Amino acid sequence: MKCVFILGLFLCVLCSFALGQQQPPSPDDQVHIKPKNLPEEETQPPPKEQLPEKQGESSSTDSQITLEGPSKASGGSDVVEIREWNPHKAAKDVEVGQFYLKQKNYRAALDRFNEALLYKPNDAEATFYLAATQDKLQLYDLAYRGYRAYLTLLPDGPLAKQAQAAVTRIGPHVQTAKPSEEQSAQARQLVQEGEAYLTKNDFEAAHTSFVKALQILPDDPVANFRLAQSLQGLQRLDEARIFYKKYLTLEANGKMAAEAKRQITEINYTLGK
């Protein structure tokens, strides 16, 4: 029995040895080698092929730039064109406008006179001829205001008699209601703005404010006096003297009458008149 047991054990060892020679050892049993049967690490899928962007496009809407200019209104009245102050171009527009006016090409004349006032606002000559053109087109309301504006700018100007005659002639065709409370308040506000400009010696801005005030209230004594001061600051002495005199006709004994008389005397001395 003992011999049989030993013989069986020997046969088992021999079979095991034979099997080991046929199958190589698994790398799972080897040290410092990654086991073969462990799950593989997750790997990110390769990035999708990016299509080349079209020229001029951006992948982000935040970085896109719209190359569109501001929309232009087609003839809208609320579109205001601002041009640089240029008395030379204004004078040329007035000259060409007068030519069109004589040729009875009133629409072309309107364009020229309006353009002149863009280059030189409150130009007396352009204001008069614009009113004359509107008069020819029977735009009586506009013409009336234009003639009155000229008389405000140059009460004794070379075209004052014609302007006054036109005001008298077309007056019955227009509504000449008295300024409303709102308009009067607006005129007073303009006078206050002009006075603020005077304190800063900004005579051009002051002149603009006072002219606008007088277009609403032509016979306001304070506005006339202040307009004279702004004109004097601009060295337009002849015109300044006109408005000092107008103030005296409105308030001969007003609180600024003595100053108006003094300024007229100084202007007369400076101009030699």
PDB file of C-alpha atoms in Angstrom:
ATOM      1  CA  MET A   1       0.000   0.000   0.000  1.00  0.00           C
ATOM      2  CA  LYS A   2       2.767   2.392   0.896  1.00  0.00           C
ATOM      3  CA  CYS A   3       4.465   1.810  -2.387  1.00  0.00           C
ATOM      4  CA  VAL A   4       1.237   2.392  -4.300  1.00  0.00           C
ATOM      5  CA  PHE A   5       0.696   5.730  -2.504  1.00  0.00           C
ATOM      6  CA  ILE A   6       4.212   6.901  -3.265  1.00  0.00           C
ATOM      7  CA  LEU A   7       3.844   5.868  -6.885  1.00  0.00           C
ATOM      8  CA  GLY A   8       0.577   7.831  -7.231  1.00  0.00           C
ATOM      9  CA  LEU A   9       2.094  10.928  -5.673  1.00  0.00           C
ATOM     10  CA  PHE A  10       5.011  10.666  -8.072  1.00  0.00           C
ATOM     11  CA  LEU A  11       2.660  10.443 -11.061  1.00  0.00           C
ATOM     12  CA  CYS A  12       0.736  13.570  -9.916  1.00  0.00           C
ATOM     13  CA  VAL A  13       3.951  15.587  -9.632  1.00  0.00           C
ATOM     14  CA  LEU A  14       5.042  14.397 -13.039  1.00  0.00           C
ATOM     15  CA  CYS A  15       1.709  15.428 -14.616  1.00  0.00           C
ATOM     16  CA  SER A  16       1.858  18.855 -13.039  1.00  0.00           C
ATOM     17  CA  PHE A  17       5.358  19.387 -14.359  1.00  0.00           C
ATOM     18  CA  ALA A  18       4.286  18.396 -17.833  1.00  0.00           C
ATOM     19  CA  LEU A  19       1.365  20.803 -17.849  1.00  0.00           C
ATOM     20  CA  GLY A  20       3.606  23.653 -16.669  1.00  0.00           C
ATOM     21  CA  GLN A  21       5.905  23.103 -19.615  1.00  0.00           C
ATOM     22  CA  GLN A  22       2.998  23.316 -22.100  1.00  0.00           C
ATOM     23  CA  GLN A  23       1.377  26.620 -20.750  1.00  0.00           C
ATOM     24  CA  PRO A  24       3.611  29.650 -20.035  1.00  0.00           C
ATOM     25  CA  PRO A  25       3.138  31.288 -16.692  1.00  0.00           C
ATOM     26  CA  SER A  26       0.534  34.049 -16.610  1.00  0.00           C
ATOM     27  CA  PRO A  27       1.972  37.597 -16.395  1.00  0.00           C
ATOM     28  CA  ASP A  28      -0.613  38.198 -13.679  1.00  0.00           C
ATOM     29  CA  ASP A  29       1.734  36.438 -11.283  1.00  0.00           C
ATOM     30  CA  GLN A  30       4.780  38.484 -12.147  1.00  0.00           C
ATOM     31  CA  VAL A  31       5.846  41.387  -9.914  1.00  0.00           C
ATOM     32  CA  HIS A  32       6.031  45.029 -11.225  1.00  0.00           C
ATOM     33  CA  ILE A  33       4.049  44.157 -14.347  1.00  0.00           C
ATOM     34  CA  LYS A  34       0.580  45.528 -14.901  1.00  0.00           C
ATOM     35  CA  PRO A  35      -1.862  42.644 -14.542  1.00  0.00           C
ATOM     36  CA  LYS A  36      -3.316  41.633 -17.837  1.00  0.00           C
ATOM     37  CA  ASN A  37      -6.835  41.096 -16.654  1.00  0.00           C
ATOM     38  CA  LEU A  38      -7.371  44.489 -14.971  1.00  0.00           C
ATOM     39  CA  PRO A  39      -9.886  46.809 -16.785  1.00  0.00           C
ATOM     40  CA  GLU A  40      -8.242  49.208 -19.174  1.00  0.00           C
ATOM     41  CA  GLU A  41      -8.122  52.926 -18.252  1.00  0.00           C
ATOM     42  CA  GLU A  42     -10.759  55.075 -19.881  1.00  0.00           C
ATOM     43  CA  THR A  43      -9.354  57.124 -22.667  1.00  0.00           C
ATOM     44  CA  GLN A  44     -10.956  60.210 -24.155  1.00  0.00           C
ATOM     45  CA  PRO A  45     -12.176  59.745 -27.695  1.00  0.00           C
ATOM     46  CA  PRO A  46     -10.105  61.570 -30.256  1.00  0.00           C
ATOM     47  CA  PRO A  47     -11.365  65.091 -30.924  1.00  0.00           C
ATOM     48  CA  LYS A  48     -13.654  65.466 -33.826  1.00  0.00           C
ATOM     49  CA  GLU A  49     -12.124  67.022 -36.846  1.00  0.00           C
ATOM     50  CA  GLN A  50     -12.889  70.721 -36.745  1.00  0.00           C
ATOM     51  CA  LEU A  51     -14.055  72.195 -39.957  1.00  0.00           C
ATOM     52  CA  PRO A  52     -12.188  75.340 -40.992  1.00  0.00           C
ATOM     53  CA  GLU A  53     -14.195  78.490 -40.329  1.00  0.00           C
ATOM     54  CA  LYS A  54     -15.352  80.460 -43.255  1.00  0.00           C
ATOM     55  CA  GLN A  55     -13.476  83.627 -43.862  1.00  0.00           C
ATOM     56  CA  GLY A  56     -14.982  86.525 -41.968  1.00  0.00           C
ATOM     57  CA  GLU A  57     -16.917  84.337 -39.517  1.00  0.00           C
ATOM     58  CA  SER A  58     -16.269  83.775 -35.860  1.00  0.00           C
ATOM     59  CA  SER A  59     -17.149  80.741 -33.779  1.00  0.00           C
ATOM     60  CA  SER A  60     -18.425  83.025 -31.005  1.00  0.00           C
ATOM     61  CA  THR A  61     -21.256  85.449 -31.561  1.00  0.00           C
ATOM     62  CA  ASP A  62     -19.863  87.619 -28.776  1.00  0.00           C
ATOM     63  CA  SER A  63     -16.772  88.378 -30.818  1.00  0.00           C
ATOM     64  CA  GLN A  64     -18.563  89.078 -34.058  1.00  0.00           C
ATOM     65  CA  ILE A  65     -18.492  92.637 -35.335  1.00  0.00           C
ATOM     66  CA  THR A  66     -21.370  93.965 -37.359  1.00  0.00           C
ATOM     67  CA  LEU A  67     -20.042  96.096 -40.153  1.00  0.00           C
ATOM     68  CA  GLU A  68     -23.298  97.910 -40.767  1.00  0.00           C
ATOM     69  CA  GLY A  69     -23.439 101.649 -40.612  1.00  0.00           C
ATOM     70  CA  PRO A  70     -26.268 103.585 -38.950  1.00  0.00           C
ATOM     71  CA  SER A  71     -29.511 103.325 -40.781  1.00  0.00           C
ATOM     72  CA  LYS A  72     -30.292 106.385 -42.838  1.00  0.00           C
ATOM     73  CA  ALA A  73     -33.716 107.852 -42.704  1.00  0.00           C
ATOM     74  CA  SER A  74     -35.123 108.464 -46.130  1.00  0.00           C
ATOM     75  CA  GLY A  75     -35.988 112.086 -46.000  1.00  0.00           C
ATOM     76  CA  GLY A  76     -37.145 112.054 -42.389  1.00  0.00           C
ATOM     77  CA  SER A  77     -37.563 115.473 -40.835  1.00  0.00           C
ATOM     78  CA  ASP A  78     -35.952 114.328 -37.602  1.00  0.00           C
ATOM     79  CA  VAL A  79     -32.592 113.787 -39.285  1.00  0.00           C
ATOM     80  CA  VAL A  80     -30.387 116.743 -38.482  1.00  0.00           C
ATOM     81  CA  GLU A  81     -27.181 117.265 -40.407  1.00  0.00           C
ATOM     82  CA  ILE A  82     -24.434 119.077 -38.568  1.00  0.00           C
ATOM     83  CA  ARG A  83     -21.737 120.846 -40.541  1.00  0.00           C
ATOM     84  CA  GLU A  84     -18.630 122.682 -39.526  1.00  0.00           C
ATOM     85  CA  TRP A  85     -18.853 126.468 -39.222  1.00  0.00           C
ATOM     86  CA  ASN A  86     -17.778 127.803 -42.617  1.00  0.00           C
ATOM     87  CA  PRO A  87     -18.851 131.369 -43.522  1.00  0.00           C
ATOM     88  CA  HIS A  88     -17.080 131.134 -46.882  1.00  0.00           C
ATOM     89  CA  LYS A  89     -19.186 128.167 -48.027  1.00  0.00           C
ATOM     90  CA  ALA A  90     -22.292 129.848 -46.621  1.00  0.00           C
ATOM     91  CA  ALA A  91     -21.614 132.970 -48.705  1.00  0.00           C
ATOM     92  CA  LYS A  92     -21.095 130.832 -51.810  1.00  0.00           C
ATOM     93  CA  ASP A  93     -24.384 129.007 -51.193  1.00  0.00           C
ATOM     94  CA  VAL A  94     -26.189 132.338 -50.835  1.00  0.00           C
ATOM     95  CA  GLU A  95     -24.694 133.556 -54.118  1.00  0.00           C
ATOM     96  CA  VAL A  96     -25.771 130.414 -55.987  1.00  0.00           C
ATOM     97  CA  GLY A  97     -29.170 130.484 -54.288  1.00  0.00           C
ATOM     98  CA  GLN A  98     -29.762 134.040 -55.478  1.00  0.00           C
ATOM     99  CA  PHE A  99     -29.003 132.923 -59.022  1.00  0.00           C
ATOM    100  CA  TYR A 100     -31.592 130.125 -58.774  1.00  0.00           C
ATOM    101  CA  LEU A 101     -34.095 132.548 -57.233  1.00  0.00           C
ATOM    102  CA  LYS A 102     -33.744 134.900 -60.212  1.00  0.00           C
ATOM    103  CA  GLN A 103     -34.178 131.948 -62.559  1.00  0.00           C
ATOM    104  CA  LYS A 104     -37.373 131.021 -60.653  1.00  0.00           C
ATOM    105  CA  ASN A 105     -35.887 127.645 -59.768  1.00  0.00           C
ATOM    106  CA  TYR A 106     -37.289 127.899 -56.265  1.00  0.00           C
ATOM    107  CA  ARG A 107     -36.616 124.340 -55.123  1.00  0.00           C
ATOM    108  CA  ALA A 108     -32.934 124.606 -55.977  1.00  0.00           C
ATOM    109  CA  ALA A 109     -32.818 127.995 -54.259  1.00  0.00           C
ATOM    110  CA  LEU A 110     -34.357 126.494 -51.114  1.00  0.00           C
ATOM    111  CA  ASP A 111     -31.642 123.847 -50.990  1.00  0.00           C
ATOM    112  CA  ARG A 112     -28.874 126.427 -51.277  1.00  0.00           C
ATOM    113  CA  PHE A 113     -30.211 128.817 -48.646  1.00  0.00           C
ATOM    114  CA  ASN A 114     -30.902 125.994 -46.211  1.00  0.00           C
ATOM    115  CA  GLU A 115     -27.384 124.689 -46.770  1.00  0.00           C
ATOM    116  CA  ALA A 116     -25.968 128.144 -46.124  1.00  0.00           C
ATOM    117  CA  LEU A 117     -27.691 128.183 -42.740  1.00  0.00           C
ATOM    118  CA  LEU A 118     -26.115 124.818 -41.915  1.00  0.00           C
ATOM    119  CA  TYR A 119     -22.664 126.286 -42.471  1.00  0.00           C
ATOM    120  CA  LYS A 120     -23.528 129.591 -40.767  1.00  0.00           C
ATOM    121  CA  PRO A 121     -26.618 129.529 -38.536  1.00  0.00           C
ATOM    122  CA  ASN A 122     -28.467 132.832 -38.092  1.00  0.00           C
ATOM    123  CA  ASP A 123     -26.870 134.351 -41.169  1.00  0.00           C
ATOM    124  CA  ALA A 124     -29.053 137.394 -41.869  1.00  0.00           C
ATOM    125  CA  GLU A 125     -28.720 137.375 -45.661  1.00  0.00           C
ATOM    126  CA  ALA A 126     -29.442 133.648 -45.993  1.00  0.00           C
ATOM    127  CA  THR A 127     -32.385 134.036 -43.615  1.00  0.00           C
ATOM    128  CA  PHE A 128     -33.912 136.806 -45.713  1.00  0.00           C
ATOM    129  CA  TYR A 129     -33.534 135.057 -49.057  1.00  0.00           C
ATOM    130  CA  LEU A 130     -34.813 131.776 -47.658  1.00  0.00           C
ATOM    131  CA  ALA A 131     -37.929 133.655 -46.539  1.00  0.00           C
ATOM    132  CA  ALA A 132     -38.198 135.304 -49.968  1.00  0.00           C
ATOM    133  CA  THR A 133     -38.061 131.889 -51.652  1.00  0.00           C
ATOM    134  CA  GLN A 134     -40.681 130.472 -49.297  1.00  0.00           C
ATOM    135  CA  ASP A 135     -42.796 133.536 -50.063  1.00  0.00           C
ATOM    136  CA  LYS A 136     -42.644 132.712 -53.780  1.00  0.00           C
ATOM    137  CA  LEU A 137     -43.795 129.166 -53.014  1.00  0.00           C
ATOM    138  CA  GLN A 138     -46.681 130.587 -50.955  1.00  0.00           C
ATOM    139  CA  LEU A 139     -45.306 129.019 -47.787  1.00  0.00           C
ATOM    140  CA  TYR A 140     -46.507 132.061 -45.923  1.00  0.00           C
ATOM    141  CA  ASP A 141     -46.098 130.830 -42.352  1.00  0.00           C
ATOM    142  CA  LEU A 142     -42.450 129.954 -42.915  1.00  0.00           C
ATOM    143  CA  ALA A 143     -41.800 133.112 -44.909  1.00  0.00           C
ATOM    144  CA  TYR A 144     -43.368 135.310 -42.237  1.00  0.00           C
ATOM    145  CA  ARG A 145     -41.174 133.815 -39.529  1.00  0.00           C
ATOM    146  CA  GLY A 146     -38.131 134.160 -41.758  1.00  0.00           C
ATOM    147  CA  TYR A 147     -38.730 137.849 -42.433  1.00  0.00           C
ATOM    148  CA  ARG A 148     -39.287 138.461 -38.730  1.00  0.00           C
ATOM    149  CA  ALA A 149     -36.089 136.576 -37.957  1.00  0.00           C
ATOM    150  CA  TYR A 150     -34.167 138.827 -40.335  1.00  0.00           C
ATOM    151  CA  LEU A 151     -35.596 141.925 -38.654  1.00  0.00           C
ATOM    152  CA  THR A 152     -34.511 140.471 -35.321  1.00  0.00           C
ATOM    153  CA  LEU A 153     -30.987 139.914 -36.597  1.00  0.00           C
ATOM    154  CA  LEU A 154     -30.663 143.234 -38.441  1.00  0.00           C
ATOM    155  CA  PRO A 155     -33.474 145.693 -37.612  1.00  0.00           C
ATOM    156  CA  ASP A 156     -31.770 148.405 -39.686  1.00  0.00           C
ATOM    157  CA  GLY A 157     -30.074 146.069 -42.165  1.00  0.00           C
ATOM    158  CA  PRO A 158     -29.913 146.674 -45.923  1.00  0.00           C
ATOM    159  CA  LEU A 159     -32.939 144.417 -46.486  1.00  0.00           C
ATOM    160  CA  ALA A 160     -34.932 145.581 -43.448  1.00  0.00           C
ATOM    161  CA  LYS A 161     -37.394 147.709 -45.456  1.00  0.00           C
ATOM    162  CA  GLN A 162     -38.133 144.835 -47.814  1.00  0.00           C
ATOM    163  CA  ALA A 163     -38.546 142.444 -44.901  1.00  0.00           C
ATOM    164  CA  GLN A 164     -40.905 144.806 -43.095  1.00  0.00           C
ATOM    165  CA  ALA A 165     -42.979 145.332 -46.240  1.00  0.00           C
ATOM    166  CA  ALA A 166     -43.228 141.564 -46.703  1.00  0.00           C
ATOM    167  CA  VAL A 167     -44.330 141.089 -43.089  1.00  0.00           C
ATOM    168  CA  THR A 168     -47.078 143.669 -43.613  1.00  0.00           C
ATOM    169  CA  ARG A 169     -48.122 142.125 -46.923  1.00  0.00           C
ATOM    170  CA  ILE A 170     -48.350 138.478 -45.899  1.00  0.00           C
ATOM    171  CA  GLY A 171     -49.432 139.116 -42.311  1.00  0.00           C
ATOM    172  CA  PRO A 172     -53.135 138.526 -43.116  1.00  0.00           C
ATOM    173  CA  HIS A 173     -52.263 135.101 -44.557  1.00  0.00           C
ATOM    174  CA  VAL A 174     -50.723 133.736 -41.362  1.00  0.00           C
ATOM    175  CA  GLN A 175     -51.746 133.048 -37.816  1.00  0.00           C
ATOM    176  CA  THR A 176     -50.191 135.737 -35.643  1.00  0.00           C
ATOM    177  CA  ALA A 177     -51.362 134.598 -32.249  1.00  0.00           C
ATOM    178  CA  LYS A 178     -49.619 135.892 -29.169  1.00  0.00           C
ATOM    179  CA  PRO A 179     -46.982 133.618 -27.635  1.00  0.00           C
ATOM    180  CA  SER A 180     -48.414 131.094 -25.227  1.00  0.00           C
ATOM    181  CA  GLU A 181     -47.321 130.815 -21.625  1.00  0.00           C
ATOM    182  CA  GLU A 182     -45.175 127.876 -22.594  1.00  0.00           C
ATOM    183  CA  GLN A 183     -43.458 129.874 -25.338  1.00  0.00           C
ATOM    184  CA  SER A 184     -42.892 132.802 -23.009  1.00  0.00           C
ATOM    185  CA  ALA A 185     -41.343 130.471 -20.439  1.00  0.00           C
ATOM    186  CA  GLN A 186     -39.127 129.025 -23.141  1.00  0.00           C
ATOM    187  CA  ALA A 187     -37.963 132.515 -24.136  1.00  0.00           C
ATOM    188  CA  ARG A 188     -37.135 133.370 -20.535  1.00  0.00           C
ATOM    189  CA  GLN A 189     -35.193 130.129 -20.226  1.00  0.00           C
ATOM    190  CA  LEU A 190     -33.202 131.009 -23.343  1.00  0.00           C
ATOM    191  CA  VAL A 191     -32.392 134.425 -21.928  1.00  0.00           C
ATOM    192  CA  GLN A 192     -31.132 132.824 -18.710  1.00  0.00           C
ATOM    193  CA  GLU A 193     -28.993 130.398 -20.705  1.00  0.00           C
ATOM    194  CA  GLY A 194     -27.565 133.278 -22.707  1.00  0.00           C
ATOM    195  CA  GLU A 195     -26.751 135.226 -19.549  1.00  0.00           C
ATOM    196  CA  ALA A 196     -24.899 132.176 -18.199  1.00  0.00           C
ATOM    197  CA  TYR A 197     -22.832 132.089 -21.402  1.00  0.00           C
ATOM    198  CA  LEU A 198     -22.085 135.801 -21.042  1.00  0.00           C
ATOM    199  CA  THR A 199     -20.578 135.214 -17.603  1.00  0.00           C
ATOM    200  CA  LYS A 200     -18.161 132.773 -19.263  1.00  0.00           C
ATOM    201  CA  ASN A 201     -17.389 135.176 -22.125  1.00  0.00           C
ATOM    202  CA  ASP A 202     -18.838 132.613 -24.557  1.00  0.00           C
ATOM    203  CA  PHE A 203     -20.316 135.309 -26.768  1.00  0.00           C
ATOM    204  CA  GLU A 204     -21.140 133.047 -29.713  1.00  0.00           C
ATOM    205  CA  ALA A 205     -23.283 130.682 -27.624  1.00  0.00           C
ATOM    206  CA  ALA A 206     -24.878 133.642 -25.831  1.00  0.00           C
ATOM    207  CA  HIS A 207     -25.734 135.275 -29.160  1.00  0.00           C
ATOM    208  CA  THR A 208     -27.448 132.086 -30.359  1.00  0.00           C
ATOM    209  CA  SER A 209     -29.575 131.865 -27.203  1.00  0.00           C
ATOM    210  CA  PHE A 210     -30.697 135.491 -27.358  1.00  0.00           C
ATOM    211  CA  VAL A 211     -31.574 135.272 -31.062  1.00  0.00           C
ATOM    212  CA  LYS A 212     -33.774 132.250 -30.349  1.00  0.00           C
ATOM    213  CA  ALA A 213     -35.446 134.104 -27.487  1.00  0.00           C
ATOM    214  CA  LEU A 214     -36.177 137.116 -29.703  1.00  0.00           C
ATOM    215  CA  GLN A 215     -37.676 134.893 -32.376  1.00  0.00           C
ATOM    216  CA  ILE A 216     -40.311 134.030 -29.773  1.00  0.00           C
ATOM    217  CA  LEU A 217     -40.574 137.458 -28.092  1.00  0.00           C
ATOM    218  CA  PRO A 218     -39.175 140.075 -30.507  1.00  0.00           C
ATOM    219  CA  ASP A 219     -39.978 142.983 -28.175  1.00  0.00           C
ATOM    220  CA  ASP A 220     -38.515 141.575 -24.984  1.00  0.00           C
ATOM    221  CA  PRO A 221     -36.308 144.402 -23.657  1.00  0.00           C
ATOM    222  CA  VAL A 222     -33.918 142.222 -21.658  1.00  0.00           C
ATOM    223  CA  ALA A 223     -33.283 139.885 -24.593  1.00  0.00           C
ATOM    224  CA  ASN A 224     -32.555 142.879 -26.839  1.00  0.00           C
ATOM    225  CA  PHE A 225     -30.131 144.385 -24.341  1.00  0.00           C
ATOM    226  CA  ARG A 226     -28.331 141.084 -23.768  1.00  0.00           C
ATOM    227  CA  LEU A 227     -28.149 140.419 -27.504  1.00  0.00           C
ATOM    228  CA  ALA A 228     -26.426 143.794 -27.881  1.00  0.00           C
ATOM    229  CA  GLN A 229     -23.901 142.762 -25.223  1.00  0.00           C
ATOM    230  CA  SER A 230     -23.145 139.459 -26.979  1.00  0.00           C
ATOM    231  CA  LEU A 231     -22.684 141.258 -30.306  1.00  0.00           C
ATOM    232  CA  GLN A 232     -20.358 143.730 -28.642  1.00  0.00           C
ATOM    233  CA  GLY A 233     -18.342 140.812 -27.271  1.00  0.00           C
ATOM    234  CA  LEU A 234     -18.100 139.440 -30.813  1.00  0.00           C
ATOM    235  CA  GLN A 235     -16.834 142.856 -31.986  1.00  0.00           C
ATOM    236  CA  ARG A 236     -19.915 143.325 -34.145  1.00  0.00           C
ATOM    237  CA  LEU A 237     -20.258 146.847 -32.869  1.00  0.00           C
ATOM    238  CA  ASP A 238     -22.553 148.271 -35.528  1.00  0.00           C
ATOM    239  CA  GLU A 239     -25.132 145.549 -34.860  1.00  0.00           C
ATOM    240  CA  ALA A 240     -24.701 145.879 -31.101  1.00  0.00           C
ATOM    241  CA  ARG A 241     -25.550 149.580 -31.310  1.00  0.00           C
ATOM    242  CA  ILE A 242     -28.800 148.716 -33.148  1.00  0.00           C
ATOM    243  CA  PHE A 243     -30.016 146.531 -30.310  1.00  0.00           C
ATOM    244  CA  TYR A 244     -28.955 148.961 -27.602  1.00  0.00           C
ATOM    245  CA  LYS A 245     -31.093 151.534 -29.393  1.00  0.00           C
ATOM    246  CA  LYS A 246     -33.965 149.087 -29.685  1.00  0.00           C
ATOM    247  CA  TYR A 247     -33.801 148.467 -25.959  1.00  0.00           C
ATOM    248  CA  LEU A 248     -34.105 152.222 -25.347  1.00  0.00           C
ATOM    249  CA  THR A 249     -37.183 152.388 -27.583  1.00  0.00           C
ATOM    250  CA  LEU A 250     -38.754 149.616 -25.501  1.00  0.00           C
ATOM    251  CA  GLU A 251     -37.702 150.879 -22.066  1.00  0.00           C
ATOM    252  CA  ALA A 252     -36.434 154.431 -22.295  1.00  0.00           C
ATOM    253  CA  ASN A 253     -36.289 154.676 -18.508  1.00  0.00           C
ATOM    254  CA  GLY A 254     -35.521 151.043 -17.780  1.00  0.00           C
ATOM    255  CA  LYS A 255     -32.980 149.893 -15.232  1.00  0.00           C
ATOM    256  CA  MET A 256     -30.416 149.242 -18.000  1.00  0.00           C
ATOM    257  CA  ALA A 257     -31.125 152.436 -19.959  1.00  0.00           C
ATOM    258  CA  ALA A 258     -28.108 154.313 -18.582  1.00  0.00           C
ATOM    259  CA  GLU A 259     -25.785 151.435 -19.484  1.00  0.00           C
ATOM    260  CA  ALA A 260     -27.274 151.188 -22.971  1.00  0.00           C
ATOM    261  CA  LYS A 261     -26.654 154.902 -23.546  1.00  0.00           C
ATOM    262  CA  ARG A 262     -23.085 154.586 -22.267  1.00  0.00           C
ATOM    263  CA  GLN A 263     -22.342 151.665 -24.568  1.00  0.00           C
ATOM    264  CA  ILE A 264     -23.806 153.499 -27.565  1.00  0.00           C
ATOM    265  CA  THR A 265     -21.522 156.453 -26.811  1.00  0.00           C
ATOM    266  CA  GLU A 266     -18.478 154.161 -26.608  1.00  0.00           C
ATOM    267  CA  ILE A 267     -19.367 152.407 -29.853  1.00  0.00           C
ATOM    268  CA  ASN A 268     -19.860 155.742 -31.607  1.00  0.00           C
ATOM    269  CA  TYR A 269     -16.419 156.834 -30.422  1.00  0.00           C
ATOM    270  CA  THR A 270     -14.798 153.558 -31.543  1.00  0.00           C
ATOM    271  CA  LEU A 271     -16.433 153.586 -34.978  1.00  0.00           C
ATOM    272  CA  GLY A 272     -16.007 157.324 -35.412  1.00  0.00           C
ATOM    273  CA  LYS A 273     -19.737 157.931 -35.854  1.00  0.00           C
TER     274      LYS A 273
END
